[in-house]
Amino acid sequence: MSVKRSLSKTYAGDLTSKSFISMLRREPNDLRKKMLLLGYVTSQLEKKKQSIFLVGGQAVETYTAGQFPTGDIDVTTSDSATTQKVLKSLGFEEIGMIWLNKPLGIAFHIVGYSAPERSRTIRIGPYKARIVGVEELILDRLSAAKFWNIPADYEKAKVLYDNFEKQIDKEYLREIAKKKKVVDLLLRITETPSPKLGR
Amino acid sequence: MYVRVKKIGSKRYAYLAEGVSKNGKVRQKTLAYLGPLVKIATGVSDEISRKVDGKVRNVDWNKINMDIRRIPLDFDELQEIKRDMLPRVLIGRQNRSQDIGRGNRPRVEGELAAITIIARRGFNEMFRTLKDGTLVMR
């Protein structure tokens, strides 16, 4: 039986938040745990025709399979109040701007209310989570590297570009990079080869 | 292009330089100031390399950083580096930073490429990508 099937079976049906959390605690893989949690929150919001998207550091961590670990799960949601209600039902407590679940060791941070222009769907067991597209994530990291002077974010953008180059909409990337005034850094990324990847 | 070290007073400073041939003689031309040797002993930070890139074209930073790391340091310089690094290491440990002790030290040659490869392999092991771009977590 594949992992995917067993996940679908484990989390099948309309689980209460309590039974979902008790099952989630047994999940040994941290990234899968976070994705299942996000998937559950997404399912609860979509029932009310609302949406939630994974953005920021956790999106980078997901696309790089944990090579750039982050602290909290940054999300944008169309309905902050309902999102907070769902998090509360899952045992999260509000601490400043963060929603923390101590036993799970997971924190959510609602960073905005607008949906990304381009997003992708992650299927995890019976759930679907939405994640910001790689293009927007690269541009976001380049802006942070340039205007917030965070050199590590340039590295993240570079790794994302190299690993998703074939899937990236380069025209869109250039166009938005111009608007965000990060074309110089984008050029640096595209022109710096990654020799070990055979580019 | 190479690294030139000048001693001014008791301290040593690093410069980016190149040999220029004039009337059959080769002279050293200083292209850019890199900083005190103790500050760049493990390599030039991104901030400095970006500034230099604005003035000097086609700098091979991997080569320059390797050259810098080969410069022998004296005891006083090692002591100064230790004094300089300690607070950063302590702060890093207090914050449980993922870059403990790394400070502004640039990555060594090949490190980012290795991360890229590991990230790609990890992602492919963790996710299956469908034709419509949907990611299926395994």
Coordinates of C-alpha atoms in Angstrom, one line a residue:
Chain A
M1 CA 0.0 0.0 0.0
S2 CA 1.5 3.4 -1.0
V3 CA 2.0 6.2 1.5
K4 CA -0.5 8.3 -0.4
R5 CA -3.2 5.7 -0.1
S6 CA -2.6 5.1 3.5
L7 CA -2.7 8.8 4.2
S8 CA -6.0 9.1 2.3
K9 CA -7.3 6.2 4.4
T10 CA -6.0 7.5 7.7
Y11 CA -7.6 10.9 7.2
A12 CA -10.7 9.8 5.3
G13 CA -14.1 11.1 6.2
D14 CA -15.2 14.3 7.8
L15 CA -12.9 14.3 10.8
T16 CA -13.5 16.5 13.8
S17 CA -10.6 18.8 14.7
K18 CA -9.9 16.8 17.8
S19 CA -9.6 13.4 16.0
F20 CA -7.6 15.1 13.1
I21 CA -5.1 16.5 15.6
S22 CA -4.7 13.2 17.5
M23 CA -3.9 11.5 14.2
L24 CA -1.6 14.3 13.1
R25 CA 0.5 13.9 16.3
R26 CA 1.5 10.5 15.1
E27 CA 2.9 11.8 11.8
P28 CA 6.7 11.5 12.0
N29 CA 7.6 13.7 8.9
D30 CA 7.5 17.4 9.8
L31 CA 6.8 18.7 6.3
R32 CA 4.0 16.2 5.8
K33 CA 2.6 17.1 9.2
K34 CA 2.5 20.8 8.2
M35 CA 1.0 20.0 4.7
L36 CA -1.7 17.8 6.3
L37 CA -2.5 20.6 8.7
L38 CA -2.6 23.2 5.9
G39 CA -4.7 20.8 3.9
Y40 CA -7.2 20.3 6.7
V41 CA -7.5 24.1 7.3
T42 CA -7.9 24.6 3.5
S43 CA -10.7 22.0 3.5
Q44 CA -12.5 23.8 6.3
L45 CA -12.2 27.2 4.6
E46 CA -13.2 25.9 1.2
K47 CA -16.5 24.6 2.8
K48 CA -17.3 28.2 3.3
K49 CA -16.0 29.2 -0.1
Q50 CA -12.9 30.9 1.3
S51 CA -9.3 30.2 0.5
I52 CA -5.9 30.0 2.1
F53 CA -2.4 30.0 0.5
L54 CA 1.0 28.9 1.7
V55 CA 3.5 31.7 1.0
G56 CA 6.9 32.9 2.4
G57 CA 9.5 30.8 4.1
Q58 CA 7.4 27.7 4.4
A59 CA 6.7 27.8 0.7
V60 CA 10.5 28.0 0.1
E61 CA 11.0 25.1 2.6
T62 CA 8.4 23.0 0.7
Y63 CA 9.8 23.7 -2.8
T64 CA 13.4 23.0 -1.6
A65 CA 12.3 19.9 0.4
G66 CA 13.5 21.4 3.7
Q67 CA 16.9 22.7 2.6
F68 CA 15.9 26.2 3.9
P69 CA 14.0 25.6 7.1
T70 CA 11.7 28.2 8.5
G71 CA 10.0 28.9 11.8
D72 CA 6.3 29.6 11.2
I73 CA 3.9 28.8 8.4
D74 CA 3.2 32.0 6.5
V75 CA -0.3 32.1 4.9
T76 CA -2.5 34.5 3.2
T77 CA -6.3 34.0 3.5
S78 CA -9.4 35.5 2.1
D79 CA -11.1 35.2 5.5
S80 CA -8.9 35.9 8.5
A81 CA -11.7 35.5 11.0
T82 CA -12.7 32.0 9.8
T83 CA -9.1 30.9 9.5
Q84 CA -8.5 32.0 13.1
K85 CA -11.6 30.1 14.2
V86 CA -10.4 26.9 12.5
L87 CA -6.9 27.3 14.1
K88 CA -8.5 27.8 17.5
S89 CA -10.5 24.6 17.1
L90 CA -7.3 22.8 16.3
G91 CA -5.7 23.9 19.6
F92 CA -3.8 27.0 18.4
E93 CA -3.4 29.9 20.7
E94 CA -2.9 33.5 19.6
I95 CA 0.5 34.9 20.7
G96 CA 1.0 38.4 19.2
M97 CA 0.8 37.9 15.5
I98 CA 1.4 34.2 15.6
W99 CA -1.0 31.3 16.1
L100 CA 0.9 28.6 18.0
N101 CA 0.1 25.0 18.7
K102 CA 2.5 24.0 21.5
P103 CA 2.0 20.2 21.5
L104 CA 2.5 20.1 17.7
G105 CA 5.3 22.7 17.7
I106 CA 3.7 24.4 14.7
A107 CA 3.0 28.2 14.3
F108 CA 0.9 29.9 11.8
H109 CA 1.3 33.5 10.7
I110 CA -1.4 35.2 8.7
V111 CA 0.6 37.6 6.6
G112 CA -2.0 39.0 4.2
Y113 CA -5.4 38.7 2.6
S114 CA -4.7 38.7 -1.1
A115 CA -4.3 35.5 -3.1
P116 CA -1.1 35.0 -5.1
E117 CA -1.5 35.7 -8.8
R118 CA -0.3 32.2 -9.6
S119 CA -0.6 29.2 -7.3
R120 CA -0.2 25.5 -7.4
T121 CA -2.2 22.8 -5.7
I122 CA -0.6 20.2 -3.4
R123 CA -2.5 17.0 -2.9
I124 CA -1.8 15.4 0.4
G125 CA -3.9 12.4 1.4
P126 CA -7.5 13.4 1.1
Y127 CA -6.7 17.1 1.3
K128 CA -5.7 19.8 -1.1
A129 CA -3.5 22.7 -0.1
R130 CA -2.6 25.8 -2.2
I131 CA 0.9 27.1 -2.5
V132 CA 2.2 30.3 -4.1
G133 CA 3.7 29.7 -7.5
V134 CA 7.5 29.4 -7.9
E135 CA 7.7 32.6 -10.0
E136 CA 6.1 34.8 -7.3
L137 CA 8.2 33.2 -4.7
I138 CA 11.5 33.9 -6.6
L139 CA 10.5 37.5 -7.1
D140 CA 9.5 37.8 -3.4
R141 CA 12.9 36.5 -2.4
L142 CA 14.7 38.8 -4.8
S143 CA 12.9 41.8 -3.4
A144 CA 13.9 40.8 0.1
A145 CA 17.5 40.3 -1.0
K146 CA 17.6 43.7 -2.7
F147 CA 15.5 46.0 -0.6
W148 CA 15.7 44.3 2.8
N149 CA 19.4 43.5 2.3
I150 CA 18.9 39.8 3.1
P151 CA 21.6 38.0 1.0
A152 CA 20.3 34.5 2.0
D153 CA 17.1 35.2 0.1
Y154 CA 19.1 35.6 -3.1
E155 CA 20.4 32.1 -2.5
K156 CA 16.9 30.8 -2.0
A157 CA 15.8 32.5 -5.3
K158 CA 18.7 31.0 -7.1
V159 CA 18.0 27.4 -5.9
L160 CA 14.3 27.8 -6.7
Y161 CA 15.2 29.1 -10.2
D162 CA 17.7 26.3 -10.9
N163 CA 15.4 23.5 -9.7
F164 CA 12.2 24.7 -11.4
E165 CA 13.7 26.4 -14.5
K166 CA 11.9 24.1 -16.9
Q167 CA 8.5 24.8 -15.3
I168 CA 9.0 28.5 -14.9
D169 CA 7.1 31.1 -17.0
K170 CA 10.2 33.2 -17.8
E171 CA 8.3 35.9 -19.7
Y172 CA 6.0 36.5 -16.7
L173 CA 9.1 36.4 -14.4
R174 CA 10.9 39.1 -16.3
E175 CA 7.8 41.2 -16.6
I176 CA 7.0 41.2 -12.9
A177 CA 10.7 41.6 -12.1
K178 CA 10.7 44.9 -14.0
K179 CA 7.7 46.1 -12.1
K180 CA 9.4 45.1 -8.8
K181 CA 12.7 46.6 -9.9
V182 CA 14.6 43.4 -9.4
V183 CA 15.6 42.7 -13.0
D184 CA 19.3 43.1 -12.1
L185 CA 19.2 40.3 -9.6
L186 CA 17.0 38.1 -11.8
L187 CA 19.6 38.5 -14.6
R188 CA 22.3 37.6 -12.1
I189 CA 20.4 34.4 -11.3
T190 CA 19.7 33.4 -14.9
E191 CA 23.2 34.2 -16.1
T192 CA 25.0 32.4 -13.3
P193 CA 25.2 28.8 -14.3
S194 CA 24.9 25.9 -11.9
P195 CA 27.7 23.8 -13.3
K196 CA 26.9 20.7 -11.3
L197 CA 23.4 20.7 -12.7
G198 CA 24.8 20.7 -16.2
R199 CA 23.4 24.1 -17.1
Chain B
M1 CA 43.0 39.4 -11.1
Y2 CA 44.3 38.6 -7.7
V3 CA 44.3 39.7 -4.0
R4 CA 46.9 42.1 -2.9
V5 CA 47.6 42.6 0.8
K6 CA 49.1 45.8 2.1
K7 CA 50.3 46.4 5.6
I8 CA 49.3 49.8 7.0
G9 CA 50.5 50.3 10.6
S10 CA 50.0 47.1 12.4
K11 CA 47.1 45.9 10.3
R12 CA 46.8 44.2 6.9
Y13 CA 44.3 45.2 4.3
A14 CA 43.2 43.3 1.2
Y15 CA 42.7 44.8 -2.3
L16 CA 41.6 43.4 -5.6
A17 CA 44.4 44.0 -8.1
E18 CA 45.5 43.1 -11.5
G19 CA 48.8 43.2 -13.4
V20 CA 49.0 45.8 -16.1
S21 CA 51.8 45.7 -18.7
K22 CA 53.3 49.1 -19.5
N23 CA 56.5 49.8 -21.4
G24 CA 57.5 46.1 -21.0
K25 CA 57.1 46.3 -17.2
V26 CA 54.3 44.8 -15.2
R27 CA 52.7 47.0 -12.7
Q28 CA 50.1 46.3 -10.1
K29 CA 46.9 48.2 -10.6
T30 CA 44.5 48.3 -7.6
L31 CA 40.9 47.8 -8.7
A32 CA 39.0 47.8 -5.5
Y33 CA 39.4 47.8 -1.7
L34 CA 38.1 44.6 -0.1
G35 CA 38.5 45.3 3.6
P36 CA 40.7 44.5 6.6
L37 CA 42.1 41.0 6.2
V38 CA 40.6 39.9 9.5
K39 CA 37.2 40.8 8.3
I40 CA 37.4 38.8 5.1
A41 CA 39.6 36.0 6.3
T42 CA 37.0 33.3 5.3
G43 CA 35.9 35.1 2.2
V44 CA 34.3 38.3 0.9
S45 CA 30.8 38.9 2.1
D46 CA 27.9 39.4 -0.4
E47 CA 27.7 43.0 0.5
I48 CA 31.3 43.7 -0.5
S49 CA 31.2 41.6 -3.6
R50 CA 28.1 43.4 -4.8
K51 CA 29.8 46.8 -4.3
V52 CA 32.9 45.6 -6.1
D53 CA 30.8 44.1 -8.9
G54 CA 29.4 47.6 -9.5
K55 CA 33.0 48.8 -10.2
V56 CA 34.8 45.9 -11.6
R57 CA 33.5 43.4 -14.2
N58 CA 33.9 39.6 -14.3
V59 CA 35.4 39.1 -10.9
D60 CA 35.7 35.3 -10.2
W61 CA 34.7 35.4 -6.5
N62 CA 35.3 31.7 -6.1
K63 CA 39.0 32.2 -7.0
I64 CA 39.4 35.4 -5.0
N65 CA 37.8 33.8 -1.9
M66 CA 40.1 30.7 -2.3
D67 CA 43.1 33.1 -2.6
I68 CA 42.1 35.0 0.5
R69 CA 41.7 31.7 2.5
R70 CA 45.2 30.7 1.5
I71 CA 46.8 33.9 3.0
P72 CA 48.5 32.8 6.3
L73 CA 47.2 34.7 9.3
D74 CA 49.4 35.8 12.2
F75 CA 48.5 35.2 15.9
D76 CA 47.2 38.7 16.5
E77 CA 44.9 38.4 13.5
L78 CA 43.6 35.1 14.6
Q79 CA 42.9 36.5 18.1
E80 CA 41.0 39.5 16.5
I81 CA 38.9 37.1 14.4
K82 CA 38.1 35.1 17.5
R83 CA 37.0 38.3 19.4
D84 CA 34.9 39.4 16.4
M85 CA 33.2 36.1 15.8
L86 CA 32.4 35.2 19.4
P87 CA 29.4 37.6 19.9
R88 CA 27.9 36.5 16.6
V89 CA 28.2 32.8 17.5
L90 CA 26.6 33.5 20.9
I91 CA 23.7 35.4 19.4
G92 CA 23.3 32.7 16.8
R93 CA 23.1 30.1 19.5
Q94 CA 20.7 32.1 21.6
N95 CA 18.4 32.6 18.6
R96 CA 18.7 28.9 17.7
S97 CA 19.6 30.3 14.3
Q98 CA 19.9 27.8 11.4
D99 CA 23.2 29.5 10.5
I100 CA 24.9 29.2 13.8
G101 CA 28.3 30.6 13.7
R102 CA 28.1 31.2 10.0
G103 CA 27.9 35.0 10.4
N104 CA 28.3 36.8 7.1
R105 CA 30.7 34.2 5.8
P106 CA 30.0 33.4 2.2
R107 CA 29.3 29.8 1.2
V108 CA 32.3 27.8 0.1
E109 CA 32.6 26.8 -3.5
G110 CA 30.1 24.3 -4.6
E111 CA 28.0 24.6 -1.4
L112 CA 25.0 26.2 -3.1
A113 CA 25.2 23.8 -6.0
A114 CA 25.1 20.9 -3.6
I115 CA 22.1 22.4 -1.8
T116 CA 20.4 22.8 -5.1
I117 CA 21.0 19.1 -6.0
I118 CA 19.9 17.9 -2.6
A119 CA 16.8 20.1 -2.7
R120 CA 15.9 18.8 -6.2
R121 CA 16.3 15.2 -5.2
G122 CA 14.4 15.7 -1.9
F123 CA 11.6 17.5 -3.8
N124 CA 11.3 14.7 -6.4
E125 CA 11.3 12.1 -3.6
M126 CA 8.6 13.9 -1.7
F127 CA 6.4 15.1 -4.6
R128 CA 5.1 13.8 -7.9
T129 CA 4.2 16.5 -10.4
L130 CA 1.1 16.0 -12.5
K131 CA 0.7 17.4 -16.0
D132 CA -1.4 20.3 -14.8
G133 CA 1.3 21.3 -12.3
T134 CA -0.5 19.8 -9.3
L135 CA 1.9 18.4 -6.7
V136 CA 1.1 15.1 -5.1
M137 CA 2.8 14.5 -1.8
R138 CA 4.0 10.9 -1.6

